[in-house]
């Protein structure tokens, strides 16, 4: 809400929304220019220690920082943060700190190829990580967990060393894509406070970056340092945006020096919808000269039913790649949990016998194909077909399936929360003895002897929490499917809703069944 | 009963309760990939290793007590979910039983964050130690034997218990 006075930058807060940036301490900190770096530094230090311990410390997974931090604490804290707030892990991403430092030394030359400006690579990488996780039992291998983390740093440097803007975050990073999908269900979103202010804005710094004419003397030492280190050629508005403004910015930017870069992921704030592709980096916040961007509260999941065109994305309903990402997000959650329970060994042994193979990868590949291709094709294709048969929608089957696939995101998120939350809560305190042990191995004794008996919450307390997550996700999926159905068939929404509600119910039932299977964590699947 | 002489490379010291898992695919695959990674990580790995010289002392201490032999058995064999009795025999190279050691057992699952099983063993005969360990869940377990010899030497041994069932 903008005051009607002459000064367009005076914005009255919307009383219905909580704006994190208006909070006294937190807001002040996040608006501080170096807040991101300050958040990234501890995570970088932890990452380096973790990698060193993983490569060179004990190879007993429950006693190594690499495996404990990665598979127990990081994953759990990540999903809980996404549920409770937003994509703050991307904000504090240590890979970006290294990348930014490296970009002070070398300048990327190319734009990300047009043909690859989609999610297909990252979908493939997400599946690859899930596959490798199962095949090589990453949870039980500190060495390979550390190698994966180190490889991530190398990949970031390689991709963003060659390509401009945030190509890695937007088109490659599988963790980022996971976060993007999950953050569609987060209660916080980086968004403009008043569109009226944006309408009057002439500079569009949130996307173009705040700039100074290269001939203009930059007065302060700080600004000068920034100006000389971040040249317009490397930090101008990303060219892969759908926004014409950004394209214009790219052309116009060559003669300017960027004082504060705009959104590297091509999200033009006035036309941005939701959290998809937003890393919460707050570059737009720092760049906006009108202080018109906040981190505001919202109803989680609302962006999944929005049909607006989205800056940097286009229409959700036309993005098959993002829909497939949601499919992998949802059914991958089931698959990841399935790999940890007893029935998976029975299935693998049976498949191995049937196919006369004693190697794991073909059998695991078949299971992945069943979970990520056959099962979604049957369920989503069947529901779309049924919706058409019941005259719930006049859309063709494929667009219909794409449209309603987004309704499964909450269900998938519920499953990830239940799974990762389980490990997080039951192993919450294990970081204490593992840290004590790692410290002792380098001669630091003041942390005391490792308290190996410290674990976490008992399973009997965690299981109700797991169920709560699952049913929360189920409820979210039902609400979104119903909203979509109401739009498609105002008179008979149930005709469109029921097939998708049935799919959601089936997936939820499978999730609950999985949660109550006996856990059996084995490093060899084909051993019998 | 698995038998082992101290002083060999740690990776060779691992022994399995069930011999059919000894040459499991997991280890063969890991070996190939490790070779690949060692080549591909290049400078990064070298830097980390260099750093490591000043940090983690390449994990376990070298145990030069080559004059010792270590044997263990479990009852039942292979171990199952629930209480299992482990018996450890410590001998000098000439066969003399090594008494007066303090032996403790520690069981961990292959997945981090799960509950541990810890117990102290009791010397029930000359150089023979006995203790029971409760393996609470199905799956792969790693049992560590922490041994403090009477002469003050400390040695560690591991056993991988694959596919512990009910």
XYZ file of C-alpha atoms in Angstrom:
694
model
C 0.000 0.000 0.000
C 1.527 3.282 -1.051
C 0.688 6.536 0.573
C -1.076 8.931 -1.721
C 1.439 11.683 -1.087
C 3.969 13.108 -3.471
C 6.846 10.933 -2.311
C 6.478 7.575 -4.025
C 9.078 5.840 -1.875
C 7.087 6.189 1.356
C 5.367 2.855 1.705
C 2.922 1.978 4.404
C 3.240 -1.609 5.561
C 0.497 -4.008 4.637
C -0.894 -5.068 7.972
C -1.943 -8.461 6.628
C 1.583 -9.478 5.763
C 4.602 -10.099 7.893
C 7.666 -8.589 6.265
C 10.846 -10.091 7.647
C 12.883 -7.158 6.422
C 10.891 -4.830 8.650
C 11.700 -6.778 11.779
C 14.077 -4.912 14.060
C 17.169 -7.098 14.245
C 16.632 -9.762 11.587
C 15.470 -7.241 9.024
C 18.373 -4.942 9.654
C 20.816 -7.780 9.338
C 19.354 -9.159 6.117
C 19.303 -5.718 4.528
C 22.954 -5.279 5.367
C 24.971 -5.648 2.197
C 27.321 -8.268 3.579
C 24.751 -10.385 5.388
C 24.885 -13.131 2.766
C 28.641 -13.397 2.961
C 28.489 -13.530 6.720
C 26.016 -16.416 6.517
C 28.059 -18.207 3.878
C 31.398 -18.099 5.687
C 30.437 -20.459 8.551
C 28.884 -22.894 6.097
C 32.015 -22.814 3.964
C 34.169 -23.534 7.004
C 31.883 -26.390 7.999
C 32.009 -27.715 4.431
C 35.800 -27.696 4.333
C 36.087 -29.399 7.716
C 33.462 -31.902 6.630
C 35.284 -32.694 3.390
C 38.603 -33.116 5.174
C 37.118 -35.377 7.790
C 35.275 -37.367 5.150
C 38.365 -37.930 3.051
C 40.833 -38.474 5.840
C 39.022 -39.220 9.060
C 37.406 -42.397 10.295
C 35.395 -44.214 7.640
C 32.728 -45.298 10.093
C 29.795 -43.257 8.847
C 28.085 -42.559 12.204
C 31.376 -41.177 13.511
C 32.329 -38.958 10.613
C 31.320 -35.326 10.201
C 30.796 -35.697 6.459
C 28.117 -38.350 6.716
C 26.529 -37.136 9.938
C 26.289 -33.509 8.871
C 25.203 -34.253 5.331
C 22.748 -37.096 5.742
C 21.364 -36.338 9.183
C 21.596 -32.638 9.925
C 21.849 -30.777 6.632
C 18.975 -32.593 4.937
C 16.719 -32.327 7.959
C 17.475 -28.692 8.687
C 17.016 -27.890 4.997
C 13.475 -29.238 4.713
C 12.440 -27.867 8.088
C 13.732 -24.426 7.140
C 11.853 -24.602 3.859
C 8.700 -25.545 5.699
C 9.007 -22.950 8.427
C 10.417 -20.010 6.482
C 11.837 -20.217 2.975
C 14.821 -20.958 0.800
C 17.378 -19.601 3.236
C 19.866 -22.377 2.544
C 20.383 -21.075 -0.967
C 20.929 -17.671 0.638
C 23.737 -19.125 2.747
C 25.056 -21.434 0.007
C 28.838 -21.820 0.468
C 29.307 -22.789 -3.175
C 28.272 -19.291 -4.211
C 30.799 -17.738 -1.859
C 33.582 -19.645 -3.595
C 32.123 -18.767 -6.976
C 31.939 -15.071 -6.171
C 35.520 -15.127 -4.956
C 36.622 -16.933 -8.103
C 34.823 -14.406 -10.303
C 37.066 -11.730 -8.945
C 39.896 -13.595 -10.637
C 38.310 -14.627 -13.914
C 35.397 -13.453 -15.976
C 32.897 -15.831 -17.534
C 32.591 -15.269 -21.253
C 29.521 -17.074 -22.475
C 25.814 -16.975 -21.943
C 24.185 -20.254 -21.040
C 23.097 -21.958 -24.293
C 19.546 -21.213 -25.337
C 18.693 -24.882 -25.843
C 19.644 -25.683 -22.258
C 17.637 -22.939 -20.607
C 15.281 -25.330 -18.904
C 15.282 -27.824 -16.048
C 16.115 -30.973 -17.983
C 19.784 -31.082 -16.974
C 18.997 -30.487 -13.341
C 16.205 -33.068 -13.412
C 18.694 -35.574 -14.801
C 21.231 -34.655 -12.152
C 18.657 -34.932 -9.384
C 17.795 -38.437 -10.559
C 21.511 -39.230 -10.896
C 22.176 -38.153 -7.324
C 19.289 -40.234 -6.023
C 20.574 -43.190 -8.047
C 24.183 -42.821 -6.958
C 23.038 -42.389 -3.371
C 21.421 -45.817 -3.514
C 23.974 -47.563 -5.712
C 27.055 -46.523 -3.792
C 25.375 -46.219 -0.397
C 26.563 -42.691 0.087
C 25.097 -42.542 3.556
C 27.556 -45.187 4.684
C 30.602 -43.695 3.005
C 32.268 -40.605 4.454
C 34.812 -40.683 1.646
C 32.249 -40.539 -1.145
C 30.062 -38.068 0.690
C 33.046 -35.751 0.990
C 33.996 -36.378 -2.621
C 30.465 -35.452 -3.682
C 30.646 -32.192 -1.746
C 34.085 -31.431 -3.188
C 32.803 -32.306 -6.641
C 29.979 -29.847 -6.139
C 32.476 -27.048 -5.561
C 34.337 -28.058 -8.719
C 31.108 -28.165 -10.746
C 30.062 -24.717 -9.545
C 33.431 -23.252 -10.452
C 33.370 -24.932 -13.828
C 29.849 -23.902 -14.838
C 29.856 -20.402 -13.425
C 33.446 -19.937 -14.488
C 32.438 -20.437 -18.083
C 28.912 -19.038 -18.132
C 27.603 -15.697 -17.017
C 25.053 -14.953 -14.306
C 23.767 -17.740 -12.068
C 23.689 -20.478 -14.695
C 24.566 -23.156 -12.156
C 21.796 -22.202 -9.726
C 19.107 -21.863 -12.353
C 19.890 -24.668 -14.766
C 22.219 -27.177 -13.123
C 22.122 -27.380 -9.324
C 19.985 -30.373 -8.273
C 19.876 -29.255 -4.651
C 18.700 -25.862 -5.817
C 15.893 -27.385 -7.887
C 14.823 -29.421 -4.885
C 14.758 -26.218 -2.855
C 12.857 -24.338 -5.546
C 10.062 -26.907 -5.648
C 9.891 -27.198 -1.865
C 9.929 -23.429 -1.449
C 6.698 -23.145 -3.418
C 5.247 -24.379 -0.123
C 7.172 -22.005 2.103
C 5.394 -19.276 4.031
C 7.838 -16.538 3.024
C 8.517 -15.028 -0.373
C 10.803 -12.300 -1.684
C 8.411 -9.903 -3.378
C 7.637 -6.290 -4.055
C 5.848 -4.345 -1.381
C 3.960 -2.114 -3.753
C 3.479 -2.600 -7.468
C 2.591 1.065 -7.784
C 6.137 1.951 -6.814
C 7.486 -0.425 -9.448
C 5.204 1.130 -12.057
C 6.811 4.483 -11.416
C 10.341 3.109 -11.244
C 12.413 4.157 -14.230
C 15.647 2.285 -13.533
C 14.489 -1.297 -12.848
C 17.586 -1.874 -10.764
C 16.178 -5.076 -9.272
C 16.901 -6.823 -12.572
C 19.465 -4.581 -14.246
C 21.537 -3.921 -11.192
C 22.268 -0.583 -9.634
C 24.730 1.093 -11.882
C 26.874 4.119 -12.270
C 28.065 5.649 -15.479
C 31.647 4.504 -15.965
C 32.708 8.082 -16.409
C 31.153 9.197 -13.170
C 33.510 9.256 -10.235
C 32.417 6.828 -7.596
C 32.933 8.690 -4.403
C 33.121 6.273 -1.572
C 35.900 3.784 -1.261
C 33.444 0.962 -0.726
C 31.478 1.792 -3.814
C 34.650 2.157 -5.786
C 35.838 -1.260 -4.739
C 32.545 -2.768 -5.794
C 32.464 -0.869 -9.027
C 35.881 -1.983 -10.107
C 35.377 -5.576 -9.110
C 31.982 -6.133 -10.647
C 31.996 -5.009 -14.224
C 28.880 -4.569 -16.225
C 29.900 -7.262 -18.651
C 29.737 -9.903 -15.985
C 26.908 -8.666 -13.878
C 24.402 -7.162 -16.227
C 20.870 -8.464 -16.320
C 20.684 -12.098 -17.388
C 19.799 -12.543 -21.002
C 17.778 -15.695 -20.475
C 14.890 -13.861 -18.883
C 11.577 -13.773 -20.625
C 11.330 -10.164 -19.670
C 11.941 -7.665 -22.417
C 13.280 -5.310 -19.818
C 16.116 -7.624 -19.012
C 16.993 -8.054 -22.666
C 17.061 -4.322 -22.997
C 19.211 -4.140 -19.905
C 21.731 -6.521 -21.392
C 22.115 -4.354 -24.439
C 22.212 -1.148 -22.489
C 24.505 -2.296 -19.764
C 27.754 -2.507 -21.615
C 28.771 1.046 -20.879
C 27.939 0.953 -17.216
C 29.549 -0.152 -14.021
C 27.427 -2.198 -11.703
C 27.457 -1.066 -8.086
C 25.002 -3.721 -6.986
C 23.960 -6.532 -9.275
C 20.316 -7.300 -9.898
C 18.735 -10.728 -10.001
C 21.112 -13.203 -11.607
C 18.318 -15.712 -12.081
C 16.334 -13.427 -14.353
C 13.461 -12.816 -11.978
C 12.076 -9.338 -12.591
C 10.485 -8.505 -9.272
C 7.274 -6.790 -10.455
C 6.481 -9.845 -12.571
C 7.898 -12.468 -10.273
C 5.371 -14.986 -9.006
C 6.257 -17.147 -6.043
C 9.527 -18.729 -5.017
C 10.366 -20.845 -8.048
C 13.950 -20.080 -9.088
C 14.434 -17.635 -6.202
C 17.578 -18.261 -4.167
C 16.746 -15.602 -1.580
C 20.112 -14.026 -2.431
C 18.545 -10.605 -1.780
C 20.441 -8.950 -4.613
C 17.150 -7.369 -5.664
C 16.596 -6.058 -2.153
C 20.009 -4.411 -2.119
C 19.597 -3.072 -5.644
C 16.117 -1.558 -5.286
C 16.523 2.190 -4.796
C 13.012 2.489 -3.369
C 13.326 -0.072 -0.600
C 10.304 -1.694 -2.182
C 11.185 -5.375 -1.835
C 10.509 -7.393 1.267
C 10.465 -10.953 2.490
C 6.759 -11.255 3.030
C 4.462 -13.870 4.425
C 1.938 -15.594 2.217
C -0.266 -18.649 2.083
C 2.054 -21.567 1.233
C 1.360 -23.205 -2.107
C -0.691 -20.398 -3.614
C 1.793 -20.024 -6.455
C 1.002 -23.574 -7.538
C -2.475 -22.508 -8.618
C -1.477 -19.199 -10.141
C -1.798 -18.867 -13.909
C 0.066 -15.605 -14.249
C 3.058 -15.444 -16.490
C 6.150 -15.630 -14.308
C 9.241 -13.638 -14.926
C 12.146 -15.873 -15.818
C 9.868 -18.905 -16.053
C 6.841 -18.270 -18.217
C 3.670 -20.234 -17.547
C 3.846 -23.191 -15.205
C 1.269 -24.983 -17.313
C 3.554 -24.787 -20.349
C 6.710 -25.867 -18.544
C 6.786 -29.643 -18.949
C 10.327 -29.665 -17.585
C 9.227 -28.104 -14.295
C 6.274 -30.491 -14.112
C 8.684 -33.414 -14.540
C 10.841 -31.882 -11.816
C 7.798 -31.965 -9.535
C 7.178 -35.593 -10.521
C 10.754 -36.503 -9.590
C 10.405 -34.468 -6.396
C 7.246 -36.334 -5.404
C 7.931 -39.884 -6.550
C 11.638 -39.554 -5.769
C 10.623 -38.980 -2.162
C 8.869 -42.336 -2.121
C 11.791 -43.984 -3.874
C 14.355 -42.545 -1.482
C 12.411 -43.817 1.498
C 11.791 -47.169 -0.186
C 15.556 -47.689 -0.393
C 15.748 -47.740 3.397
C 13.145 -50.346 4.273
C 13.094 -54.116 4.212
C 10.821 -54.687 1.172
C 13.375 -53.155 -1.190
C 15.705 -56.104 -0.596
C 12.970 -58.584 -1.330
C 12.152 -56.759 -4.562
C 15.803 -56.530 -5.568
C 16.445 -60.176 -4.848
C 13.351 -61.137 -6.830
C 14.300 -58.933 -9.757
C 17.877 -60.191 -9.675
C 16.624 -63.769 -9.836
C 14.160 -62.965 -12.586
C 16.727 -61.234 -14.741
C 19.584 -63.564 -13.832
C 21.804 -60.696 -12.785
C 23.853 -60.350 -9.644
C 24.835 -56.750 -10.155
C 22.939 -54.008 -8.488
C 22.803 -51.261 -11.066
C 20.452 -52.901 -13.589
C 18.066 -53.921 -10.853
C 18.217 -50.525 -9.221
C 17.753 -48.929 -12.624
C 14.575 -50.914 -13.124
C 13.251 -49.857 -9.740
C 14.009 -46.235 -10.563
C 12.272 -46.604 -13.918
C 9.236 -48.089 -12.207
C 9.068 -45.339 -9.583
C 9.916 -42.333 -11.724
C 8.433 -43.258 -15.090
C 5.912 -46.100 -15.014
C 4.164 -45.224 -11.767
C 3.742 -41.498 -12.563
C 2.721 -42.279 -16.132
C 0.005 -44.629 -14.974
C -1.233 -42.487 -12.104
C -1.036 -39.065 -13.732
C -1.967 -40.255 -17.205
C -4.862 -42.249 -15.787
C -6.116 -39.332 -13.711
C -5.892 -36.964 -16.676
C -7.757 -39.410 -18.885
C -10.422 -39.909 -16.229
C -10.804 -36.165 -15.776
C -11.531 -35.862 -19.470
C -13.910 -38.809 -19.436
C -15.823 -37.284 -16.525
C -15.866 -33.991 -18.416
C -14.014 -32.275 -15.625
C -11.902 -30.397 -18.113
C -11.759 -29.792 -21.811
C -7.984 -29.677 -21.946
C -6.000 -32.318 -23.787
C -4.594 -35.140 -21.687
C -0.965 -34.030 -21.605
C -1.529 -30.360 -20.684
C -4.039 -31.548 -18.124
C -1.504 -33.896 -16.575
C 1.111 -31.116 -16.505
C -1.339 -28.717 -14.892
C -2.383 -31.042 -12.091
C 1.082 -32.439 -11.485
C 1.864 -29.330 -9.464
C -0.785 -30.410 -6.985
C 1.498 -33.286 -5.980
C 4.261 -30.999 -4.743
C 2.870 -30.773 -1.172
C 2.570 -34.545 -0.962
C 6.166 -34.991 -2.072
C 7.312 -32.344 0.360
C 5.426 -34.114 3.148
C 7.295 -37.316 2.360
C 10.691 -35.588 2.284
C 9.841 -33.920 5.578
C 8.809 -37.201 7.143
C 11.929 -39.021 5.917
C 14.546 -36.382 6.527
C 12.776 -35.212 9.660
C 13.004 -38.752 10.999
C 16.786 -38.874 10.629
C 17.122 -35.316 11.879
C 15.110 -35.760 15.045
C 16.327 -39.248 15.935
C 19.957 -38.299 15.311
C 19.826 -34.665 16.375
C 22.432 -34.872 19.136
C 24.846 -37.189 17.352
C 26.682 -34.156 16.038
C 27.954 -33.538 19.585
C 29.986 -36.741 20.068
C 31.066 -36.777 16.416
C 32.418 -33.245 16.758
C 34.096 -34.167 20.045
C 35.650 -37.195 18.394
C 36.838 -35.222 15.344
C 38.292 -32.562 17.615
C 40.062 -35.177 19.710
C 41.609 -36.651 16.560
C 43.413 -33.359 15.957
C 44.430 -32.944 19.566
C 41.628 -30.703 20.781
C 40.628 -32.174 24.092
C 38.724 -29.351 25.751
C 35.463 -30.504 24.161
C 35.666 -33.572 26.380
C 35.301 -37.252 25.709
C 32.744 -38.125 23.023
C 29.307 -38.730 24.484
C 28.305 -41.535 22.167
C 25.100 -42.160 24.046
C 23.714 -38.834 22.836
C 21.426 -39.548 19.915
C 18.103 -37.760 19.673
C 14.369 -38.163 20.077
C 12.989 -41.647 20.522
C 11.156 -43.149 17.565
C 7.880 -43.229 19.448
C 7.921 -39.424 19.538
C 9.119 -39.000 15.984
C 6.583 -41.236 14.276
C 3.590 -38.989 15.071
C 5.587 -36.064 13.677
C 6.228 -38.063 10.509
C 2.556 -38.819 10.149
C 1.754 -35.159 10.701
C 4.046 -34.168 7.833
C 2.515 -36.769 5.551
C -1.054 -35.721 6.247
C -0.149 -32.058 6.020
C 1.230 -32.728 2.555
C -1.833 -34.757 1.631
C -4.145 -31.960 2.750
C -2.104 -29.441 0.776
C -2.335 -31.550 -2.366
C -6.081 -31.920 -1.981
C -6.575 -28.175 -1.541
C -4.489 -27.336 -4.602
C -6.140 -30.005 -6.740
C -9.548 -28.709 -5.656
C -8.674 -25.128 -6.503
C -7.477 -26.177 -9.932
C -10.642 -28.222 -10.393
C -12.828 -25.276 -9.439
C -11.156 -23.205 -12.097
C -11.525 -25.898 -14.719
C -15.100 -26.788 -13.984
C -16.913 -24.226 -11.883
C -20.191 -26.124 -12.010
C -18.856 -29.622 -11.433
C -15.472 -29.282 -9.757
C -15.675 -32.763 -8.277
C -15.403 -34.273 -11.754
C -11.959 -32.844 -12.112
C -11.040 -33.104 -8.461
C -11.847 -36.740 -7.718
C -9.344 -38.417 -10.057
C -6.516 -36.291 -8.668
C -7.687 -36.729 -5.110
C -7.539 -40.462 -5.730
C -3.952 -40.161 -6.967
C -3.042 -38.095 -3.912
C -4.729 -40.638 -1.634
C -2.830 -43.511 -3.247
C 0.513 -41.750 -2.942
C -0.261 -40.777 0.660
C -1.251 -44.344 1.511
C 2.001 -45.601 -0.028
C 3.925 -43.050 2.027
C 2.254 -44.094 5.264
C 2.884 -47.757 4.439
C 6.545 -46.990 3.802
C 6.891 -45.135 7.074
C 5.737 -48.153 9.009
C 7.970 -50.660 7.281
C 10.918 -51.928 9.322
C 14.014 -49.946 8.501
C 16.896 -51.965 7.194
C 19.911 -49.986 6.198
C 22.246 -52.152 4.250
C 25.183 -51.229 2.137
C 24.770 -54.218 -0.156
C 21.428 -54.740 -1.733
C 22.067 -57.850 -3.746
C 23.606 -59.852 -0.959
C 20.456 -61.787 -0.311
C 36.300 -67.966 14.161
C 37.896 -65.155 12.135
C 41.570 -64.807 12.883
C 43.824 -61.875 12.285
C 47.335 -60.724 12.916
C 47.821 -57.148 13.986
C 49.825 -54.758 11.896
C 48.295 -55.344 8.456
C 46.645 -52.614 6.466
C 43.397 -51.527 7.983
C 41.298 -52.266 4.959
C 42.456 -55.849 5.041
C 41.712 -56.115 8.707
C 38.001 -55.916 8.080
C 36.390 -59.256 8.220
C 32.844 -60.295 7.838
C 30.793 -62.637 9.885
C 29.279 -64.017 6.735
C 32.036 -64.923 4.274
C 29.726 -64.687 1.247
C 29.816 -60.923 1.557
C 33.563 -60.680 1.583
C 33.882 -59.723 -2.047
C 30.712 -57.710 -2.262
C 30.094 -55.453 -5.231
C 30.119 -52.434 -3.028
C 33.793 -52.674 -2.346
C 34.756 -53.497 -5.898
C 32.765 -50.570 -7.217
C 34.126 -48.231 -4.622
C 37.650 -49.156 -5.537
C 37.137 -48.316 -9.200
C 35.458 -45.058 -8.451
C 38.034 -44.094 -5.898
C 40.723 -44.482 -8.544
C 38.707 -42.324 -10.908
C 38.140 -39.688 -8.282
C 41.766 -39.609 -7.285
C 42.610 -38.742 -10.870
C 39.781 -36.362 -11.568
C 39.812 -34.339 -8.412
C 43.402 -33.451 -9.197
C 44.574 -30.274 -7.618
C 41.675 -30.084 -5.215
C 42.403 -33.473 -3.709
C 46.098 -32.711 -3.494
C 45.380 -29.479 -1.708
C 43.058 -31.169 0.707
C 45.626 -33.860 1.410
C 48.244 -31.231 1.982
C 45.945 -29.483 4.384
C 45.265 -32.765 6.034
C 48.883 -33.164 6.958
C 48.261 -30.357 9.370
C 44.862 -31.447 10.506
C 43.523 -34.973 10.697
C 46.379 -37.358 11.139
C 45.094 -39.817 8.550
C 42.663 -41.475 10.966
C 43.586 -44.507 13.003
C 46.918 -44.817 14.744
C 49.331 -47.398 13.435
C 49.287 -50.455 15.536
C 52.664 -52.040 15.613
C 51.731 -54.830 17.949
C 52.401 -57.460 15.334
C 53.031 -59.945 18.074
C 49.309 -60.127 18.832
C 46.525 -62.159 17.341
C 42.866 -61.325 17.653
C 39.975 -63.692 17.227
C 36.311 -63.267 17.873
C 33.106 -65.151 17.542
C 29.467 -64.335 18.026
C 26.619 -66.361 19.438
C 24.454 -66.794 17.486
C 26.490 -66.780 14.332
C 25.762 -64.800 12.269
C 24.479 -62.226 14.749
C 20.821 -61.302 14.674
C 18.611 -58.441 15.790
C 18.549 -58.473 19.567
C 21.086 -59.586 22.127
C 24.244 -61.250 20.822
C 27.153 -62.629 22.793
C 30.623 -61.804 21.505
C 33.722 -63.673 22.619
C 37.168 -62.258 21.945
C 40.466 -64.084 22.293
C 43.719 -62.193 22.525
C 47.011 -64.000 22.195
C 50.627 -63.149 21.814
C 52.285 -64.389 18.645
C 53.716 -67.342 20.479
C 50.213 -68.302 21.547
C 50.343 -67.008 25.090
C 46.982 -65.703 26.251
C 46.922 -61.980 26.949
C 45.100 -61.354 30.170
C 44.228 -58.183 31.989
C 43.074 -56.216 28.970
C 40.023 -54.008 28.990
C 37.865 -54.737 25.976
C 34.752 -52.802 25.056
C 32.379 -53.276 22.154
C 30.683 -50.586 20.176
C 28.111 -51.274 17.480
C 27.081 -48.694 14.891
C 24.743 -48.965 11.965
C 26.037 -48.123 8.518
C 23.681 -45.118 8.445
C 24.660 -42.159 10.618
C 22.355 -40.857 13.283
C 21.065 -44.181 14.523
C 21.308 -45.391 18.088
C 24.494 -47.093 19.181
C 25.121 -50.270 21.102
C 27.939 -50.174 23.657
C 29.102 -52.726 26.181
C 32.168 -53.669 28.202
C 33.511 -57.195 27.930
C 34.411 -59.311 30.887
C 37.453 -61.574 31.046
C 36.094 -65.068 31.452
C 39.321 -66.995 31.000
C 42.966 -66.427 30.209
C 42.912 -63.971 27.296
C 39.239 -64.658 26.644
C 36.685 -61.869 26.945
C 32.923 -62.029 26.755
C 30.178 -59.458 26.395
C 26.723 -59.104 24.929
C 25.671 -56.483 22.464
C 22.124 -55.539 21.583
C 21.767 -54.906 17.847
C 18.495 -53.042 17.730
C 17.754 -52.911 14.020
C 18.026 -54.925 10.845
C 20.712 -53.978 8.367
C 24.486 -53.570 8.291
C 26.381 -53.012 11.506
C 29.975 -52.165 12.245
C 31.265 -53.507 15.549
C 34.387 -51.913 16.958
C 36.513 -53.652 19.530
C 38.332 -51.132 21.714
C 41.162 -52.947 23.428
C 43.354 -51.502 26.174
C 46.133 -53.981 26.857
C 47.500 -54.574 30.319
C 50.801 -52.985 29.287
C 49.001 -49.791 28.244
C 48.876 -50.327 24.497
C 45.594 -49.464 22.839
C 44.394 -51.240 19.747
C 41.221 -51.042 17.707
C 39.553 -53.680 15.587
C 36.429 -53.619 13.459
C 34.026 -56.227 12.213
C 31.398 -55.549 9.604
C 28.229 -57.462 10.259
C 26.343 -57.549 7.021
C 22.650 -58.068 6.696
C 21.792 -58.585 10.338
C 18.318 -60.111 10.393
C 15.702 -60.971 12.954
